[in-house]
Amino acid sequence: MELIVFALLAAVVASLLYFIIGLIPGTDETASIAPIILLLVLANIPPEVILCFFMAAIAAMETSNSVPSAIAIIPGSTMTVPFLDACEVGRRYGIPHILLRKMLAASVVGVVIALPIALVFGSILQPFGNVIRSYAPWAFLLGALLIALFSKARWAAVLAVLPFATFIGATQELSSKLVGHSMFISFFMGIALGPMIIDIFVLLSPPVSRSLRSNSASSVNIVREGTELQSMNPMRVLGRRQLGLTSVAAAITSFFFVLSPVGMTVLVGGLAEKIRGSALKRLLDKIVAMDAVNNSTYIAETLIPLIAVGLPLSPMALGPAAPLFNAPPRFTIEPVNNIHTLLSTNAIAMFSVLGALVGISISYFLAFRRARTWCTWTLRFISMETLISAFVGLAIVLAYNEAGVVGILATFAMALLAGFMNRFLRVELGVLYMSFYASAAVTGKIIPAVGDFLRGIGVAP
Amino acid sequence: MKGRTYKVMQETVNGRSLGIGITLTAFFGLVVYGGVLKLGALLEFTPQTRVATALGLALITILAFSFMINRRFGTHREVNEDVPSSSDLRNVLAAFDTDASSELKNLKGGPVDVLYIAEHAGISEQLAQIALADAASSEAERTI
């Protein structure tokens, strides 16, 4: 009983904290959620509480990030970038407040539909867990190549997989010699904060930073919300047509848990837009479907791999949810010793549902009634410097905890490389995470096999 | 705050504030982490308790310094939230009525031309947008 109360309190704290973070423009889910979860894992907090905290955080953030998108046309987080075009059109229709309420209601539907599907589908896949685990390194390599192939960077990303995985493998060897063990947290944090760190380094280089100078503070225009009272029941807010659409979109996409959430959101938005109707109806269909998918993929991509295999085999599990799978020395994937093994399926289900429902309820209530007030307050009083300082400071402490000064240097080295690949080559972070996990297969199996083959045909000494 | 400001991550940040912020959070985070580990060893805490306490207190320190940075050095955004006067609203509604497009009135066609309304009513685009939200919401809700 005490554990449930503790988990409930953690969920409430996570909901409030990530509701506000979701309102701040430009925040990234991985960079803002993963460090806190890592810290909770390393601080020996019970796994039930960590899971509950995480589910509340993700449900709250993925709901509140709709607010700045709809009423200020700025992305609340990385996931809401695809929403902006539709939000801009909604604003020109003069209905951003209606759009926002529909988006919030779609978030609720996305979470409520994805939870049972993820729990049941994860349990169905559980008997195949051992088989999947035995092929894990290859699955990561295949995953990295597939995500790369379907990403924007396409061939640049595909060709980067092997060299990046080899670089990680070689650096792991080096870190074993320097600190006596391999590193995970330092590299993971480096990849997660890569885009942010590269932006900071760019400012330190006068020839590049000169072009980024700006003499005015960021200016945001906020449209007034409608003042009329409206039912908060998500089913009434959406209406029958949009309720059906969001439910179907959330349900179908939950099964494709290995695909990119952004990719699926864009795909579903494009399909929903093609359904016949007036321009306004098509716009609303598009935005509600995208928002529901945004939430459902996050829930499904965490829970299905967590229940079925205990390995981070989805872009979400490789990003914000990664510390639930791998946070050495407490949680490991070789051998699998994490929430998958520490909690029964029933316990995972119970604490996930508790966290997600607390997160979505708090966030929905706060955003629905006072979206403009919250958004204005956050935009006016929380500066970008604060967020960057907090996350970089946290990453430095976590890296130091893992490997001392070497850990901090490794984090920055990895952040520079990952940030460069992401910002300038547009290689998605999911590709880099997958390559990171595939590095064991690349350096342990592929490179020796290629060496043997070349020696066999007399090409190499 | 002195120092140059830059446009990064779609936001304006002050280079000097950012430098001070990262240095303070990282330095005091590490000091608290290291200090608590040492103190934990002296008090003969178990290694797990030591690390948990050190990380927890380091997190609290980092958050506390972040809030301090926010108050003292943060670059805050300008938020425009003008509320239109009743005469502005009347102007917008007049512009709304005189628009030739029937699609504009029943909100079934392309996007409403806010710029047209702003020009016609003689107010800013921002104000037209706000007023239009009020003017259109009841009709739009009936339509949707």
Coordinates of C-alpha atoms in Angstrom, one line a residue:
Chain A
M1 CA 0.0 0.0 0.0
E2 CA 2.9 2.4 0.9
L3 CA 4.4 1.6 -2.5
I4 CA 1.2 2.6 -4.3
V5 CA 1.0 5.9 -2.3
F6 CA 4.7 6.6 -3.1
A7 CA 4.1 5.8 -6.8
L8 CA 1.0 8.0 -6.9
L9 CA 2.9 10.9 -5.3
A10 CA 5.8 10.4 -7.8
A11 CA 3.2 10.4 -10.7
V12 CA 1.7 13.7 -9.4
V13 CA 5.2 15.3 -9.2
A14 CA 6.1 14.0 -12.7
S15 CA 2.8 15.3 -14.1
L16 CA 3.2 18.8 -12.8
L17 CA 6.9 19.0 -13.7
Y18 CA 6.6 17.7 -17.2
F19 CA 3.3 19.6 -17.9
I20 CA 5.4 22.8 -17.5
I21 CA 8.4 21.4 -19.5
G22 CA 6.0 20.4 -22.3
L23 CA 4.9 24.1 -22.5
I24 CA 8.5 25.3 -23.0
P25 CA 9.4 25.6 -26.7
G26 CA 12.2 23.5 -28.1
T27 CA 12.5 20.9 -25.4
D28 CA 13.4 17.4 -26.4
E29 CA 11.7 14.4 -24.8
T30 CA 14.9 12.3 -24.5
A31 CA 17.1 15.2 -23.2
S32 CA 14.5 16.2 -20.6
I33 CA 13.1 12.9 -19.4
A34 CA 16.0 10.4 -19.6
P35 CA 18.4 12.2 -17.2
I36 CA 15.8 12.4 -14.4
I37 CA 14.8 8.7 -14.9
L38 CA 18.5 7.7 -14.9
L39 CA 19.0 9.6 -11.7
L40 CA 16.0 7.9 -10.1
V41 CA 17.2 4.5 -11.1
L42 CA 20.7 5.1 -9.8
A43 CA 19.3 6.6 -6.6
N44 CA 17.8 3.1 -5.9
I45 CA 14.1 4.3 -6.1
P46 CA 11.8 1.2 -6.3
P47 CA 11.2 0.1 -9.9
E48 CA 7.4 0.5 -9.5
V49 CA 7.8 4.1 -8.6
I50 CA 10.2 4.8 -11.4
L51 CA 7.8 3.2 -14.0
C52 CA 4.9 5.2 -12.6
F53 CA 6.9 8.5 -12.7
F54 CA 8.0 7.8 -16.3
M55 CA 4.5 7.0 -17.6
A56 CA 3.0 10.1 -15.9
A57 CA 5.9 12.3 -17.2
I58 CA 5.4 11.1 -20.8
A59 CA 1.6 11.3 -20.7
A60 CA 1.8 14.9 -19.3
M61 CA 4.5 16.2 -21.6
E62 CA 2.9 14.7 -24.7
T63 CA -0.4 16.4 -23.8
S64 CA 0.9 19.8 -22.7
N65 CA 3.2 20.2 -25.7
S66 CA 0.1 20.8 -27.8
V67 CA -0.6 24.1 -26.0
P68 CA 2.3 26.2 -27.5
S69 CA 1.8 24.5 -30.8
A70 CA -1.9 25.5 -31.1
I71 CA -1.9 28.9 -29.5
A72 CA 1.6 30.3 -30.2
I73 CA 2.6 28.2 -33.3
I74 CA 5.9 27.2 -31.7
P75 CA 6.8 23.5 -31.1
G76 CA 6.3 22.5 -27.4
S77 CA 8.7 19.6 -28.0
T78 CA 10.5 17.8 -30.9
M79 CA 7.4 15.6 -31.4
T80 CA 5.1 18.5 -32.2
V81 CA 7.1 20.0 -35.1
P82 CA 4.9 18.1 -37.6
F83 CA 1.8 19.8 -36.1
L84 CA 2.9 23.3 -36.8
D85 CA 1.6 23.6 -40.4
A86 CA -1.8 22.5 -39.4
C87 CA -1.8 24.7 -36.3
E88 CA -0.9 27.7 -38.5
V89 CA -3.9 27.0 -40.8
G90 CA -6.1 26.6 -37.7
R91 CA -4.9 30.0 -36.5
R92 CA -5.8 31.6 -39.8
Y93 CA -9.2 30.1 -39.5
G94 CA -9.4 31.9 -36.1
I95 CA -10.1 28.7 -34.2
P96 CA -6.8 27.9 -32.3
H97 CA -8.7 27.3 -29.0
I98 CA -11.0 24.8 -30.7
L99 CA -8.0 23.1 -32.3
L100 CA -6.3 22.9 -28.9
R101 CA -9.2 21.3 -27.1
K102 CA -9.5 18.8 -29.9
M103 CA -5.8 18.0 -29.6
L104 CA -6.0 17.6 -25.9
A105 CA -9.0 15.3 -26.2
A106 CA -7.2 13.3 -28.9
S107 CA -4.3 12.9 -26.5
V108 CA -6.6 11.3 -23.9
V109 CA -8.0 8.9 -26.5
G110 CA -4.5 8.1 -27.7
V111 CA -3.4 7.1 -24.1
V112 CA -6.6 5.3 -23.2
I113 CA -6.5 3.2 -26.4
A114 CA -2.8 2.5 -26.5
L115 CA -2.5 1.3 -22.8
P116 CA -4.6 -1.9 -23.1
I117 CA -3.3 -2.7 -26.6
A118 CA 0.3 -2.4 -25.5
L119 CA -0.2 -4.5 -22.4
V120 CA -2.0 -7.3 -24.3
F121 CA 0.3 -7.2 -27.3
G122 CA 3.4 -7.2 -25.1
S123 CA 2.1 -10.2 -23.2
I124 CA 1.4 -12.0 -26.5
L125 CA 5.0 -11.5 -27.6
Q126 CA 6.4 -12.5 -24.2
P127 CA 6.9 -16.2 -25.1
F128 CA 9.1 -15.2 -28.0
G129 CA 11.3 -13.1 -25.7
N130 CA 14.1 -15.6 -25.4
V131 CA 14.4 -16.1 -29.2
I132 CA 14.4 -12.3 -29.7
R133 CA 17.0 -11.9 -27.0
S134 CA 19.3 -14.4 -28.5
Y135 CA 19.4 -12.4 -31.7
A136 CA 19.5 -9.0 -29.9
P137 CA 22.8 -7.6 -31.3
W138 CA 21.7 -8.5 -34.9
A139 CA 18.2 -7.1 -34.2
F140 CA 19.8 -3.8 -33.2
L141 CA 22.0 -3.7 -36.3
L142 CA 19.0 -4.5 -38.5
G143 CA 16.9 -1.9 -36.7
A144 CA 19.6 0.7 -37.1
L145 CA 19.8 0.1 -40.8
L146 CA 16.0 0.1 -41.2
I147 CA 15.5 3.3 -39.3
A148 CA 18.4 4.9 -41.2
L149 CA 16.9 3.8 -44.6
F150 CA 13.5 5.4 -43.8
S151 CA 14.9 8.5 -42.2
K152 CA 15.4 11.9 -43.9
A153 CA 19.2 11.5 -44.2
R154 CA 18.6 8.1 -46.0
W155 CA 21.9 6.9 -47.5
A156 CA 24.1 9.2 -45.3
A157 CA 22.5 7.6 -42.3
V158 CA 22.8 4.0 -43.6
L159 CA 26.5 4.5 -44.4
A160 CA 27.1 6.1 -41.0
V161 CA 25.8 3.0 -39.0
L162 CA 28.8 0.8 -39.3
P163 CA 31.5 3.5 -38.8
F164 CA 29.6 4.9 -35.8
A165 CA 29.1 1.5 -34.2
T166 CA 32.8 0.7 -34.7
F167 CA 33.8 4.0 -33.1
I168 CA 31.6 3.2 -30.1
G169 CA 33.0 -0.3 -29.8
A170 CA 36.6 1.1 -30.0
T171 CA 35.8 3.8 -27.4
Q172 CA 34.3 1.1 -25.1
E173 CA 37.6 -0.8 -25.3
L174 CA 39.5 2.3 -24.5
S175 CA 37.2 3.2 -21.5
S176 CA 37.6 -0.4 -20.2
K177 CA 41.4 0.3 -20.0
L178 CA 41.0 3.8 -18.6
V179 CA 38.3 3.2 -15.9
G180 CA 38.1 -0.6 -15.7
H181 CA 34.6 -1.0 -17.1
S182 CA 32.6 -0.1 -20.2
M183 CA 30.4 3.0 -20.2
F184 CA 26.7 3.4 -21.0
I185 CA 25.4 6.5 -19.3
S186 CA 28.1 8.9 -20.6
F187 CA 27.6 7.8 -24.2
F188 CA 23.8 7.7 -23.9
M189 CA 23.7 11.2 -22.4
G190 CA 26.2 12.4 -25.0
I191 CA 23.9 11.2 -27.8
A192 CA 20.8 12.6 -26.1
L193 CA 22.3 16.1 -25.5
G194 CA 24.2 16.1 -28.8
P195 CA 22.1 18.6 -30.7
M196 CA 22.0 20.9 -27.6
I197 CA 25.8 20.7 -27.0
I198 CA 26.6 21.3 -30.7
D199 CA 24.5 24.5 -30.5
I200 CA 26.4 25.7 -27.5
F201 CA 29.8 24.9 -29.2
V202 CA 28.6 26.8 -32.2
L203 CA 28.2 29.9 -30.0
L204 CA 31.9 29.5 -28.9
S205 CA 33.2 29.8 -32.4
P206 CA 33.2 33.5 -33.5
P207 CA 33.1 32.9 -37.3
V208 CA 30.0 30.8 -36.9
S209 CA 28.3 32.5 -34.0
R210 CA 28.5 35.9 -35.7
S211 CA 25.7 34.8 -38.1
L212 CA 23.5 33.8 -35.2
R213 CA 23.6 37.1 -33.3
S214 CA 20.3 38.7 -32.4
N215 CA 19.6 41.9 -30.6
S216 CA 16.0 41.3 -29.7
A217 CA 14.5 38.9 -27.2
S218 CA 12.3 36.1 -28.7
S219 CA 8.8 37.5 -29.3
V220 CA 5.7 35.3 -29.1
N221 CA 2.2 36.2 -30.1
I222 CA -0.5 34.4 -28.2
V223 CA -4.1 34.2 -29.5
R224 CA -6.9 34.6 -27.1
E225 CA -8.8 31.5 -26.0
G226 CA -12.5 31.3 -26.5
T227 CA -14.3 32.3 -23.3
E228 CA -17.3 30.1 -23.6
L229 CA -17.6 27.1 -21.3
Q230 CA -17.5 23.8 -22.9
S231 CA -17.8 20.2 -21.7
M232 CA -14.5 18.6 -20.7
N233 CA -15.6 15.1 -21.8
P234 CA -13.1 14.1 -24.5
M235 CA -15.8 12.2 -26.4
R236 CA -18.0 15.2 -26.6
V237 CA -15.1 17.5 -27.5
L238 CA -14.1 15.2 -30.4
G239 CA -17.6 14.2 -31.7
R240 CA -18.4 10.8 -33.2
R241 CA -16.3 11.1 -36.4
Q242 CA -13.1 12.3 -34.8
L243 CA -13.5 9.9 -31.9
G244 CA -13.6 7.0 -34.3
L245 CA -10.7 8.3 -36.3
T246 CA -8.4 8.9 -33.3
S247 CA -9.3 5.5 -31.8
V248 CA -8.5 3.7 -35.0
A249 CA -5.3 5.6 -35.6
A250 CA -4.1 5.1 -32.1
A251 CA -5.0 1.4 -32.1
I252 CA -3.3 0.5 -35.4
T253 CA -0.1 2.5 -34.8
S254 CA 0.3 0.9 -31.4
F255 CA 1.2 -2.4 -33.2
F256 CA 4.0 -0.8 -35.2
F257 CA 6.1 -0.2 -32.1
V258 CA 9.5 -0.5 -33.9
L259 CA 8.9 2.4 -36.2
S260 CA 9.7 6.1 -35.6
P261 CA 6.9 8.0 -33.7
V262 CA 7.5 11.1 -35.8
G263 CA 7.4 9.1 -39.0
M264 CA 4.1 7.5 -38.0
T265 CA 2.6 10.8 -36.8
V266 CA 3.3 12.4 -40.2
L267 CA 2.1 9.3 -42.1
V268 CA -1.2 9.1 -40.2
G269 CA -1.7 12.9 -40.5
G270 CA -1.3 12.7 -44.3
L271 CA -3.8 9.8 -44.5
A272 CA -6.4 11.4 -42.2
E273 CA -6.3 14.6 -44.3
K274 CA -7.4 12.6 -47.4
I275 CA -10.7 11.6 -45.8
R276 CA -13.4 13.5 -47.6
G277 CA -15.1 16.6 -46.1
S278 CA -14.7 20.4 -45.9
A279 CA -11.3 21.9 -45.6
L280 CA -11.9 22.7 -41.9
K281 CA -13.0 19.1 -41.2
R282 CA -10.0 17.7 -43.0
L283 CA -7.7 20.0 -41.0
L284 CA -9.3 18.8 -37.7
D285 CA -9.2 15.2 -38.8
K286 CA -5.5 15.6 -39.5
I287 CA -4.5 17.3 -36.3
V288 CA -6.5 15.0 -33.9
A289 CA -5.2 11.8 -35.6
M290 CA -1.7 13.1 -35.4
D291 CA -2.0 14.0 -31.7
A292 CA -3.6 10.6 -30.8
V293 CA -0.8 8.8 -32.6
N294 CA 1.8 11.0 -30.9
N295 CA 0.6 9.7 -27.5
S296 CA -0.2 6.1 -28.5
T297 CA 3.2 5.5 -30.0
Y298 CA 5.0 6.7 -26.9
I299 CA 3.0 4.4 -24.7
A300 CA 3.2 1.4 -27.0
E301 CA 6.8 1.8 -27.8
T302 CA 7.7 1.8 -24.1
L303 CA 5.4 -1.0 -22.8
I304 CA 5.6 -3.6 -25.6
P305 CA 9.4 -4.1 -25.5
L306 CA 9.4 -3.7 -21.8
I307 CA 6.9 -6.5 -21.2
A308 CA 7.9 -8.8 -24.1
V309 CA 11.7 -8.8 -24.1
G310 CA 13.3 -6.4 -21.7
L311 CA 15.4 -5.0 -24.6
P312 CA 15.1 -1.4 -26.0
L313 CA 13.8 -2.5 -29.4
S314 CA 11.9 0.7 -30.4
P315 CA 12.9 4.3 -31.0
M316 CA 11.1 5.3 -27.8
A317 CA 12.8 2.6 -25.7
L318 CA 16.1 3.7 -27.1
G319 CA 15.4 7.4 -26.2
P320 CA 13.4 8.7 -23.2
A321 CA 12.6 5.2 -21.9
A322 CA 16.2 3.9 -22.2
P323 CA 17.0 4.1 -18.5
L324 CA 14.1 1.7 -17.8
F325 CA 16.0 -0.9 -19.7
N326 CA 19.7 -0.1 -19.2
A327 CA 21.1 2.0 -16.4
P328 CA 24.2 0.2 -15.2
P329 CA 25.0 -1.0 -12.6
R330 CA 21.4 -1.4 -11.5
F331 CA 19.6 -2.1 -14.7
T332 CA 21.4 -4.1 -17.4
I333 CA 20.5 -5.7 -20.8
E334 CA 23.4 -8.2 -20.8
P335 CA 22.0 -10.2 -18.9
V336 CA 18.6 -8.7 -18.9
N337 CA 18.1 -7.4 -15.4
N338 CA 15.7 -4.5 -15.5
I339 CA 12.0 -3.7 -15.0
H340 CA 11.2 -6.6 -17.3
T341 CA 12.7 -9.1 -14.8
L342 CA 12.2 -7.2 -11.6
L343 CA 8.4 -6.6 -12.0
S344 CA 5.7 -9.1 -12.9
T345 CA 3.6 -8.3 -16.0
N346 CA 0.7 -7.5 -13.7
A347 CA 2.8 -5.0 -11.7
I348 CA 4.1 -3.4 -14.9
A349 CA 0.4 -3.1 -16.1
M350 CA -0.8 -1.7 -12.8
F351 CA 1.9 1.0 -12.3
S352 CA 1.9 2.0 -16.0
V353 CA -1.9 2.5 -16.0
L354 CA -1.7 4.4 -12.7
G355 CA 1.1 6.7 -14.0
A356 CA -0.4 7.3 -17.4
L357 CA -3.9 8.1 -16.1
V358 CA -2.5 10.5 -13.4
G359 CA -0.3 12.2 -16.1
I360 CA -3.1 12.6 -18.7
S361 CA -5.7 13.6 -16.1
I362 CA -3.6 16.4 -14.6
S363 CA -2.3 17.6 -17.9
Y364 CA -5.7 17.5 -19.6
F365 CA -7.4 19.4 -16.8
L366 CA -4.7 22.1 -16.5
A367 CA -4.4 22.6 -20.3
F368 CA -8.1 22.5 -21.1
R369 CA -9.2 25.2 -18.6
R370 CA -6.2 27.4 -18.4
A371 CA -4.0 26.8 -21.5
R372 CA -3.4 30.4 -22.3
T373 CA -2.5 31.4 -18.7
W374 CA -0.1 28.5 -18.3
C375 CA 1.5 29.1 -21.7
T376 CA 1.9 32.8 -21.2
W377 CA 3.4 32.3 -17.7
T378 CA 5.9 29.6 -18.9
L379 CA 6.9 31.6 -22.0
R380 CA 7.4 34.8 -20.0
F381 CA 9.1 33.5 -16.9
I382 CA 11.2 30.4 -17.8
S383 CA 14.2 31.1 -19.9
M384 CA 16.0 28.7 -22.3
E385 CA 19.3 29.3 -20.4
T386 CA 17.7 27.7 -17.3
L387 CA 16.7 24.5 -19.0
I388 CA 20.0 24.1 -20.9
S389 CA 22.0 24.7 -17.7
A390 CA 19.9 22.2 -15.7
F391 CA 20.2 19.4 -18.2
V392 CA 23.9 19.9 -19.0
G393 CA 24.7 20.1 -15.2
L394 CA 22.7 16.9 -14.6
A395 CA 24.5 15.1 -17.5
I396 CA 27.9 16.1 -16.1
V397 CA 27.0 14.8 -12.6
L398 CA 25.7 11.5 -14.0
A399 CA 28.7 11.1 -16.3
Y400 CA 31.0 11.8 -13.3
N401 CA 29.1 9.2 -11.2
E402 CA 29.8 6.6 -13.9
A403 CA 33.4 7.2 -14.9
G404 CA 34.8 10.3 -13.2
V405 CA 36.5 12.9 -15.4
V406 CA 36.8 10.4 -18.3
G407 CA 33.0 10.0 -18.2
I408 CA 32.5 13.8 -18.6
L409 CA 35.0 13.9 -21.5
A410 CA 33.4 10.9 -23.1
T411 CA 29.9 12.6 -22.8
F412 CA 31.2 15.7 -24.6
A413 CA 33.1 13.8 -27.3
M414 CA 30.0 11.7 -28.0
A415 CA 27.8 14.8 -27.9
L416 CA 29.9 16.6 -30.5
L417 CA 29.9 13.7 -32.8
A418 CA 26.2 12.9 -32.4
G419 CA 25.3 16.6 -32.5
F420 CA 27.2 17.1 -35.7
M421 CA 25.6 14.0 -37.4
N422 CA 22.2 15.1 -36.3
R423 CA 22.4 18.9 -37.0
F424 CA 24.4 18.8 -40.2
L425 CA 23.7 15.4 -41.7
R426 CA 20.2 15.1 -40.3
V427 CA 20.8 11.6 -39.0
E428 CA 18.1 10.8 -36.5
L429 CA 19.1 10.2 -33.0
G430 CA 17.3 6.8 -33.1
V431 CA 19.8 5.6 -35.7
L432 CA 22.6 6.6 -33.4
Y433 CA 21.1 4.8 -30.4
M434 CA 20.5 1.7 -32.4
S435 CA 24.1 1.8 -33.7
F436 CA 25.3 2.2 -30.2
Y437 CA 23.5 -1.0 -29.1
A438 CA 24.7 -2.7 -32.3
S439 CA 28.3 -1.9 -31.6
A440 CA 28.8 -5.2 -29.7
A441 CA 27.7 -7.2 -32.8
V442 CA 29.8 -5.0 -35.2
T443 CA 33.1 -5.1 -33.2
G444 CA 32.6 -8.6 -31.7
K445 CA 31.3 -10.5 -34.7
I446 CA 31.2 -8.6 -38.0
I447 CA 34.7 -7.1 -38.0
P448 CA 36.5 -10.4 -36.9
A449 CA 34.4 -12.3 -39.5
V450 CA 35.4 -9.9 -42.3
G451 CA 39.1 -10.1 -41.1
D452 CA 38.9 -13.9 -41.3
F453 CA 37.4 -13.8 -44.7
L454 CA 40.0 -11.4 -46.1
R455 CA 42.8 -13.6 -44.6
G456 CA 41.1 -16.6 -46.1
I457 CA 41.3 -15.3 -49.6
G458 CA 44.9 -14.0 -49.0
V459 CA 44.0 -10.3 -49.2
A460 CA 44.9 -9.4 -45.6
P461 CA 47.9 -10.5 -43.5
Chain B
M1 CA 22.5 41.0 -18.4
K2 CA 25.5 42.1 -20.5
G3 CA 26.9 39.9 -23.2
R4 CA 25.8 39.1 -26.7
T5 CA 22.5 37.4 -27.5
Y6 CA 22.1 34.7 -30.2
K7 CA 19.3 32.9 -31.9
V8 CA 19.6 29.1 -31.3
M9 CA 17.1 26.3 -30.9
Q10 CA 14.4 28.8 -32.1
E11 CA 15.1 30.9 -29.0
T12 CA 17.2 33.9 -28.0
V13 CA 19.8 33.1 -25.5
N14 CA 22.5 35.2 -23.9
G15 CA 25.9 33.7 -24.3
R16 CA 27.2 35.0 -21.0
S17 CA 24.1 33.8 -19.0
L18 CA 24.4 30.4 -20.6
G19 CA 28.1 30.2 -19.6
I20 CA 27.4 31.2 -16.1
G21 CA 24.4 28.9 -15.9
I22 CA 26.2 25.7 -17.0
T23 CA 29.3 26.5 -14.9
L24 CA 27.3 27.1 -11.7
T25 CA 25.0 24.0 -12.1
A26 CA 27.8 21.7 -13.1
F27 CA 30.3 23.0 -10.4
F28 CA 27.9 23.0 -7.5
G29 CA 26.2 19.7 -8.6
L30 CA 29.7 18.0 -8.6
V31 CA 30.6 19.7 -5.3
V32 CA 27.5 18.5 -3.6
Y33 CA 27.8 15.0 -5.2
G34 CA 31.4 14.6 -4.1
G35 CA 30.8 16.1 -0.7
V36 CA 27.9 13.9 0.2
L37 CA 29.8 10.8 -1.0
K38 CA 32.7 11.7 1.3
L39 CA 30.4 12.5 4.2
G40 CA 28.5 9.2 3.6
A41 CA 31.8 7.3 3.8
L42 CA 32.6 9.0 7.1
L43 CA 29.2 8.2 8.5
E44 CA 29.6 4.6 7.2
F45 CA 26.5 4.7 5.0
T46 CA 26.2 1.7 2.6
P47 CA 27.6 2.4 -0.9
Q48 CA 24.1 2.3 -2.4
T49 CA 22.7 4.8 0.1
R50 CA 25.7 7.0 -0.4
V51 CA 25.2 7.2 -4.2
A52 CA 21.4 7.6 -3.9
T53 CA 21.8 10.5 -1.4
A54 CA 24.5 12.2 -3.3
L55 CA 22.6 12.0 -6.6
G56 CA 19.4 13.2 -5.0
L57 CA 21.0 16.2 -3.3
A58 CA 23.0 17.0 -6.5
L59 CA 19.6 17.1 -8.4
I60 CA 18.1 19.4 -5.8
T61 CA 21.2 21.7 -6.0
I62 CA 21.1 21.8 -9.8
L63 CA 17.4 22.7 -9.8
A64 CA 17.9 25.3 -7.2
F65 CA 20.7 26.9 -9.2
S66 CA 18.7 26.7 -12.4
F67 CA 15.9 28.8 -10.7
M68 CA 18.5 31.3 -9.5
I69 CA 19.9 31.6 -13.0
N70 CA 16.4 32.0 -14.3
R71 CA 15.7 35.0 -12.0
R72 CA 19.1 36.7 -12.3
F73 CA 20.4 35.9 -15.8
G74 CA 17.6 34.5 -17.9
T75 CA 16.6 36.0 -21.3
H76 CA 12.9 36.2 -21.1
R77 CA 10.6 36.3 -24.1
E78 CA 8.2 39.1 -25.0
V79 CA 4.7 37.7 -25.0
N80 CA 2.1 39.8 -26.9
E81 CA -1.4 39.1 -25.6
D82 CA -3.3 42.3 -26.5
V83 CA -6.9 42.1 -25.9
P84 CA -8.9 43.9 -28.6
S85 CA -11.2 46.8 -27.6
S86 CA -14.9 46.6 -28.5
S87 CA -14.4 49.1 -31.4
D88 CA -11.6 46.8 -32.8
L89 CA -14.0 43.9 -32.6
R90 CA -16.7 45.9 -34.4
N91 CA -14.2 46.8 -37.1
V92 CA -13.2 43.2 -37.5
L93 CA -16.7 42.0 -37.7
A94 CA -17.5 44.7 -40.3
A95 CA -14.5 43.4 -42.3
F96 CA -15.7 39.9 -41.8
D97 CA -19.2 40.8 -43.1
T98 CA -18.0 42.7 -46.2
D99 CA -15.7 39.9 -47.4
A100 CA -17.0 38.7 -50.7
S101 CA -16.1 35.1 -50.2
S102 CA -19.0 33.0 -48.9
E103 CA -16.5 30.3 -47.9
L104 CA -15.0 32.8 -45.5
K105 CA -18.3 33.3 -43.8
N106 CA -19.3 29.7 -43.3
L107 CA -15.7 28.6 -42.6
K108 CA -15.8 25.7 -45.1
G109 CA -13.3 26.9 -47.6
G110 CA -9.7 28.0 -47.5
P111 CA -8.1 29.8 -44.6
V112 CA -9.5 33.1 -43.5
D113 CA -7.4 35.9 -44.8
V114 CA -6.4 37.6 -41.6
L115 CA -4.2 40.1 -43.4
Y116 CA -7.2 41.2 -45.5
I117 CA -9.3 41.7 -42.4
A118 CA -6.5 43.5 -40.6
E119 CA -6.0 45.9 -43.5
H120 CA -9.8 46.5 -43.9
A121 CA -10.4 47.1 -40.2
G122 CA -7.2 49.2 -39.9
I123 CA -5.7 47.2 -37.1
S124 CA -2.7 45.0 -36.6
E125 CA -2.6 41.4 -37.9
Q126 CA -2.2 40.2 -34.3
L127 CA -5.2 42.1 -33.1
A128 CA -7.2 41.0 -36.1
Q129 CA -6.3 37.4 -35.2
I130 CA -7.4 37.7 -31.6
A131 CA -10.7 39.4 -32.6
L132 CA -11.3 36.9 -35.3
A133 CA -11.0 34.1 -32.9
D134 CA -13.8 35.6 -30.9
A135 CA -15.9 36.4 -34.0
A136 CA -15.5 33.0 -35.6
S137 CA -15.5 30.7 -32.6
S138 CA -19.3 30.3 -32.2
E139 CA -19.9 29.8 -35.9
A140 CA -17.0 27.4 -36.2
E141 CA -18.2 25.4 -33.3
R142 CA -21.6 25.0 -34.9
T143 CA -19.9 23.9 -38.2
I144 CA -17.5 21.4 -36.7

